[in-house]
mmCIF file of C-alpha atoms in Angstrom:
data_model
loop_
_atom_site.group_PDB
_atom_site.id
_atom_site.type_symbol
_atom_site.label_atom_id
_atom_site.label_comp_id
_atom_site.label_asym_id
_atom_site.label_seq_id
_atom_site.Cartn_x
_atom_site.Cartn_y
_atom_site.Cartn_z
ATOM 1 C CA UNK Q 1 -91.414 53.866 -107.016
ATOM 2 C CA UNK Q 2 -94.829 53.243 -105.460
ATOM 3 C CA UNK Q 3 -96.497 53.665 -108.836
ATOM 4 C CA UNK Q 4 -94.261 51.190 -110.612
ATOM 5 C CA UNK Q 5 -96.308 48.000 -109.958
ATOM 6 C CA UNK Q 6 -99.491 49.511 -111.379
ATOM 7 C CA UNK Q 7 -97.561 50.819 -114.378
ATOM 8 C CA UNK Q 8 -96.303 47.291 -114.995
ATOM 9 C CA UNK Q 9 -99.868 45.953 -114.747
ATOM 10 C CA UNK Q 10 -101.098 48.218 -117.546
ATOM 11 C CA UNK Q 11 -98.125 47.712 -119.858
ATOM 12 C CA UNK Q 12 -99.440 44.533 -121.567
ATOM 13 C CA UNK Q 13 -102.757 46.253 -122.336
ATOM 14 C CA UNK Q 14 -100.959 49.299 -123.733
ATOM 15 C CA UNK Q 15 -98.655 47.114 -125.815
ATOM 16 C CA UNK Q 16 -101.609 45.129 -127.173
ATOM 17 C CA UNK Q 17 -103.480 48.325 -128.087
ATOM 18 C CA UNK Q 18 -100.414 49.762 -129.809
ATOM 19 C CA UNK Q 19 -99.921 46.530 -131.773
ATOM 20 C CA UNK Q 20 -103.555 46.600 -132.899
ATOM 21 C CA UNK Q 21 -103.288 50.239 -133.957
ATOM 22 C CA UNK Q 22 -100.064 49.499 -135.852
ATOM 23 C CA UNK Q 23 -101.832 46.621 -137.614
ATOM 24 C CA UNK Q 24 -104.695 48.991 -138.465
ATOM 25 C CA UNK Q 25 -102.283 51.570 -139.871
ATOM 26 C CA UNK Q 26 -100.618 48.891 -141.979
ATOM 27 C CA UNK Q 27 -104.002 47.702 -143.277
ATOM 28 C CA UNK Q 28 -104.973 51.298 -144.121
ATOM 29 C CA UNK Q 29 -101.668 51.672 -145.997
ATOM 30 C CA UNK Q 30 -102.361 48.471 -147.955
ATOM 31 C CA UNK Q 31 -105.876 49.719 -148.750
ATOM 32 C CA UNK Q 32 -104.438 53.004 -150.035
ATOM 33 C CA UNK Q 33 -102.016 51.068 -152.239
ATOM 34 C CA UNK Q 34 -104.904 49.020 -153.629
ATOM 35 C CA UNK Q 35 -106.764 52.280 -154.347
ATOM 36 C CA UNK Q 36 -103.765 53.419 -156.414
ATOM 37 C CA UNK Q 37 -103.843 50.138 -158.343
ATOM 38 C CA UNK Q 38 -107.575 50.600 -158.959
ATOM 39 C CA UNK Q 39 -107.017 54.071 -160.417
ATOM 40 C CA UNK Q 40 -104.104 52.877 -162.546
ATOM 41 C CA UNK Q 41 -106.037 49.858 -163.842
ATOM 42 C CA UNK Q 42 -109.087 51.976 -164.656
ATOM 43 C CA UNK Q 43 -106.974 54.606 -166.445
ATOM 44 C CA UNK Q 44 -105.161 51.928 -168.441
ATOM 45 C CA UNK Q 45 -108.485 50.245 -169.273
ATOM 46 C CA UNK Q 46 -109.889 53.534 -170.519
ATOM 47 C CA UNK Q 47 -106.788 54.106 -172.638
ATOM 48 C CA UNK Q 48 -106.902 50.553 -174.016
ATOM 49 C CA UNK Q 49 -110.588 50.892 -174.856
ATOM 50 C CA UNK Q 50 -109.923 54.219 -176.616
ATOM 51 C CA UNK Q 51 -107.206 52.482 -178.655
ATOM 52 C CA UNK Q 52 -109.613 49.744 -179.670
ATOM 53 C CA UNK Q 53 -108.166 47.030 -177.414
ATOM 54 C CA UNK Q 54 -111.429 45.876 -175.874
ATOM 55 C CA UNK Q 55 -110.119 42.557 -174.517
ATOM 56 C CA UNK Q 56 -107.186 44.272 -172.789
ATOM 57 C CA UNK Q 57 -109.572 46.877 -171.358
ATOM 58 C CA UNK Q 58 -111.807 44.149 -169.939
ATOM 59 C CA UNK Q 59 -108.810 42.407 -168.352
ATOM 60 C CA UNK Q 60 -107.713 45.680 -166.769
ATOM 61 C CA UNK Q 61 -111.235 46.295 -165.457
ATOM 62 C CA UNK Q 62 -111.187 42.816 -163.889
ATOM 63 C CA UNK Q 63 -107.861 43.698 -162.254
ATOM 64 C CA UNK Q 64 -109.449 46.881 -160.887
ATOM 65 C CA UNK Q 65 -112.285 44.789 -159.433
ATOM 66 C CA UNK Q 66 -109.787 42.450 -157.752
ATOM 67 C CA UNK Q 67 -107.974 45.444 -156.246
ATOM 68 C CA UNK Q 68 -111.322 46.878 -155.111
ATOM 69 C CA UNK Q 69 -112.093 43.665 -153.199
ATOM 70 C CA UNK Q 70 -108.626 43.683 -151.627
ATOM 71 C CA UNK Q 71 -108.999 47.349 -150.657
ATOM 72 C CA UNK Q 72 -112.308 46.554 -148.969
ATOM 73 C CA UNK Q 73 -110.752 43.613 -147.098
ATOM 74 C CA UNK Q 74 -107.836 45.757 -145.885
ATOM 75 C CA UNK Q 75 -110.204 48.514 -144.737
ATOM 76 C CA UNK Q 76 -112.350 45.966 -142.888
ATOM 77 C CA UNK Q 77 -109.277 44.526 -141.166
ATOM 78 C CA UNK Q 78 -108.189 48.036 -140.187
ATOM 79 C CA UNK Q 79 -111.648 48.881 -138.843
ATOM 80 C CA UNK Q 80 -111.762 45.743 -136.702
ATOM 81 C CA UNK Q 81 -108.257 46.397 -135.377
ATOM 82 C CA UNK Q 82 -109.154 49.994 -134.456
ATOM 83 C CA UNK Q 83 -112.460 48.927 -132.882
ATOM 84 C CA UNK Q 84 -110.855 46.244 -130.718
ATOM 85 C CA UNK Q 85 -107.902 48.478 -129.816
ATOM 86 C CA UNK Q 86 -110.333 51.153 -128.612
ATOM 87 C CA UNK Q 87 -112.712 48.664 -126.977
ATOM 88 C CA UNK Q 88 -110.722 45.841 -125.383
ATOM 89 C CA UNK Q 89 -113.635 44.717 -123.186
ATOM 90 C CA UNK Q 90 -116.067 42.736 -125.279
ATOM 91 C CA UNK Q 91 -118.841 43.321 -122.711
ATOM 92 C CA UNK Q 92 -118.475 47.070 -122.259
ATOM 93 C CA UNK Q 93 -121.523 49.307 -122.471
ATOM 94 C CA UNK Q 94 -119.266 52.219 -123.518
ATOM 95 C CA UNK Q 95 -117.798 52.143 -127.029
ATOM 96 C CA UNK Q 96 -115.133 54.387 -128.499
ATOM 97 C CA UNK Q 97 -115.371 54.788 -132.286
ATOM 98 C CA UNK Q 98 -112.462 57.164 -132.915
ATOM 99 C CA UNK Q 99 -110.746 56.311 -136.198
ATOM 100 C CA UNK Q 100 -113.743 54.622 -137.841
ATOM 101 C CA UNK Q 101 -115.997 55.832 -140.616
ATOM 102 C CA UNK Q 102 -119.755 55.565 -140.173
ATOM 103 C CA UNK Q 103 -119.896 52.683 -142.666
ATOM 104 C CA UNK Q 104 -117.198 50.828 -140.733
ATOM 105 C CA UNK Q 105 -118.704 51.541 -137.316
ATOM 106 C CA UNK Q 106 -122.323 50.510 -137.912
ATOM 107 C CA UNK Q 107 -121.759 46.748 -138.436
ATOM 108 C CA UNK Q 108 -119.255 46.616 -135.557
ATOM 109 C CA UNK Q 109 -121.694 48.387 -133.221
ATOM 110 C CA UNK Q 110 -124.523 46.131 -134.430
ATOM 111 C CA UNK Q 111 -122.478 43.026 -133.617
ATOM 112 C CA UNK Q 112 -121.601 44.476 -130.210
ATOM 113 C CA UNK Q 113 -125.283 45.156 -129.479
ATOM 114 C CA UNK Q 114 -126.211 41.627 -130.594
ATOM 115 C CA UNK Q 115 -123.728 40.255 -128.079
ATOM 116 C CA UNK Q 116 -124.969 42.451 -125.194
ATOM 117 C CA UNK Q 117 -128.680 42.826 -125.964
ATOM 118 C CA UNK Q 118 -129.955 39.997 -123.760
ATOM 119 C CA UNK Q 119 -127.643 40.615 -120.812
ATOM 120 C CA UNK Q 120 -130.007 41.828 -118.076
ATOM 121 C CA UNK Q 121 -127.420 44.014 -116.367
ATOM 122 C CA UNK Q 122 -126.828 46.083 -119.518
ATOM 123 C CA UNK Q 123 -129.662 48.477 -120.341
ATOM 124 C CA UNK Q 124 -127.877 50.848 -122.708
ATOM 125 C CA UNK Q 125 -124.746 51.537 -124.729
ATOM 126 C CA UNK Q 126 -122.968 54.876 -124.861
ATOM 127 C CA UNK Q 127 -120.964 55.465 -128.038
ATOM 128 C CA UNK Q 128 -118.208 58.078 -128.086
ATOM 129 C CA UNK Q 129 -117.804 59.049 -131.730
ATOM 130 C CA UNK Q 130 -114.831 61.374 -131.508
ATOM 131 C CA UNK Q 131 -116.848 64.144 -133.167
ATOM 132 C CA UNK Q 132 -117.341 67.487 -131.463
ATOM 133 C CA UNK Q 133 -121.027 67.310 -132.341
ATOM 134 C CA UNK Q 134 -123.050 65.002 -134.553
ATOM 135 C CA UNK Q 135 -124.652 67.278 -137.151
ATOM 136 C CA UNK Q 136 -128.097 66.771 -138.690
ATOM 137 C CA UNK Q 137 -126.374 66.010 -142.021
ATOM 138 C CA UNK Q 138 -124.438 63.158 -140.440
ATOM 139 C CA UNK Q 139 -127.533 61.884 -138.632
ATOM 140 C CA UNK Q 140 -129.514 61.880 -141.883
ATOM 141 C CA UNK Q 141 -126.739 60.046 -143.707
ATOM 142 C CA UNK Q 142 -126.212 57.286 -141.149
ATOM 143 C CA UNK Q 143 -129.771 56.845 -139.863
ATOM 144 C CA UNK Q 144 -131.077 54.588 -142.690
ATOM 145 C CA UNK Q 145 -128.085 52.247 -142.352
ATOM 146 C CA UNK Q 146 -128.278 52.308 -138.555
ATOM 147 C CA UNK Q 147 -132.000 51.572 -138.687
ATOM 148 C CA UNK Q 148 -131.478 48.574 -140.997
ATOM 149 C CA UNK Q 149 -128.678 47.262 -138.780
ATOM 150 C CA UNK Q 150 -130.710 47.641 -135.575
ATOM 151 C CA UNK Q 151 -134.067 46.491 -136.986
ATOM 152 C CA UNK Q 152 -134.075 43.214 -135.063
ATOM 153 C CA UNK Q 153 -133.501 44.970 -131.732
ATOM 154 C CA UNK Q 154 -135.933 47.023 -129.671
ATOM 155 C CA UNK Q 155 -133.708 50.076 -129.175
ATOM 156 C CA UNK Q 156 -134.020 53.843 -128.979
ATOM 157 C CA UNK Q 157 -131.127 55.770 -130.562
ATOM 158 C CA UNK Q 158 -130.355 59.360 -129.561
ATOM 159 C CA UNK Q 159 -127.477 61.526 -130.781
ATOM 160 C CA UNK Q 160 -125.551 64.216 -128.887
ATOM 161 C CA UNK Q 161 -126.916 62.922 -125.569
ATOM 162 C CA UNK Q 162 -125.860 63.063 -122.786
ATOM 163 C CA UNK Q 163 -123.251 65.300 -124.427
ATOM 164 C CA UNK Q 164 -122.124 66.390 -127.881
ATOM 165 C CA UNK Q 165 -120.533 63.711 -130.050
ATOM 166 C CA UNK Q 166 -122.211 60.869 -128.147
ATOM 167 C CA UNK Q 167 -124.743 58.329 -129.432
ATOM 168 C CA UNK Q 168 -126.938 56.816 -126.711
ATOM 169 C CA UNK Q 169 -128.669 53.504 -127.430
ATOM 170 C CA UNK Q 170 -131.238 52.366 -124.886
ATOM 171 C CA UNK Q 171 -132.395 48.744 -125.011
ATOM 172 C CA UNK Q 172 -136.083 47.877 -124.981
ATOM 173 C CA UNK Q 173 -137.399 51.377 -125.676
ATOM 174 C CA UNK Q 174 -137.907 51.676 -129.415
ATOM 175 C CA UNK Q 175 -140.431 54.167 -130.710
ATOM 176 C CA UNK Q 176 -140.588 52.748 -134.211
ATOM 177 C CA UNK Q 177 -138.438 52.533 -137.281
ATOM 178 C CA UNK Q 178 -139.631 55.312 -139.571
ATOM 179 C CA UNK Q 179 -136.614 57.424 -140.624
ATOM 180 C CA UNK Q 180 -138.854 60.506 -140.632
ATOM 181 C CA UNK Q 181 -139.710 60.055 -136.953
ATOM 182 C CA UNK Q 182 -138.450 62.162 -134.063
ATOM 183 C CA UNK Q 183 -134.838 61.101 -134.592
ATOM 184 C CA UNK Q 184 -134.609 63.470 -137.538
ATOM 185 C CA UNK Q 185 -137.098 66.028 -136.263
ATOM 186 C CA UNK Q 186 -136.161 69.395 -134.820
ATOM 187 C CA UNK Q 187 -137.031 68.257 -131.302
ATOM 188 C CA UNK Q 188 -134.780 65.209 -131.501
ATOM 189 C CA UNK Q 189 -131.619 66.943 -130.344
ATOM 190 C CA UNK Q 190 -133.508 68.670 -127.530
ATOM 191 C CA UNK Q 191 -134.706 65.508 -125.776
ATOM 192 C CA UNK Q 192 -132.968 64.220 -122.689
ATOM 193 C CA UNK Q 193 -131.866 60.714 -121.908
ATOM 194 C CA UNK Q 194 -134.367 59.040 -119.611
ATOM 195 C CA UNK Q 195 -132.979 58.382 -116.143
#
């Protein structure tokens, strides 16, 4: 019974997280439904165009575009719900990105950095990606987008440091923004985090 009060203390946070994750799952479901509508509209448009019904094909293509926008909105809502469920503290220097794609994570991380960048007590952010290891292929695919998103900040980004699957972002220690720099070089994954 001695543990009961602390269990009660954490229950609202657990409930809130579960609600956010349920909302994310629902948004992902809605996005998947919109994807089905996109495919159906595009197939029907192709069929209509093949039958010589150009106006009907154009209307169906417009419907596909509307569904594409809705799908994007649902995926964005899901990403935000997952991000805030995993990261309830808006001022945390540790972020958990499980359940997010790279394209979803980058703008959310960028906004988080913008909020924390000028807080003197925060010198770095540690991002737990949920991956066993961040491969060179993944680094090469996300680096250009990450660089564009972080351009206004003086940051140094290192992957798989201090351990595999982790992205370490140090404030005020940028070495430049060329995507062919040491981030993608062979020695990149061998460097240690400065202490």
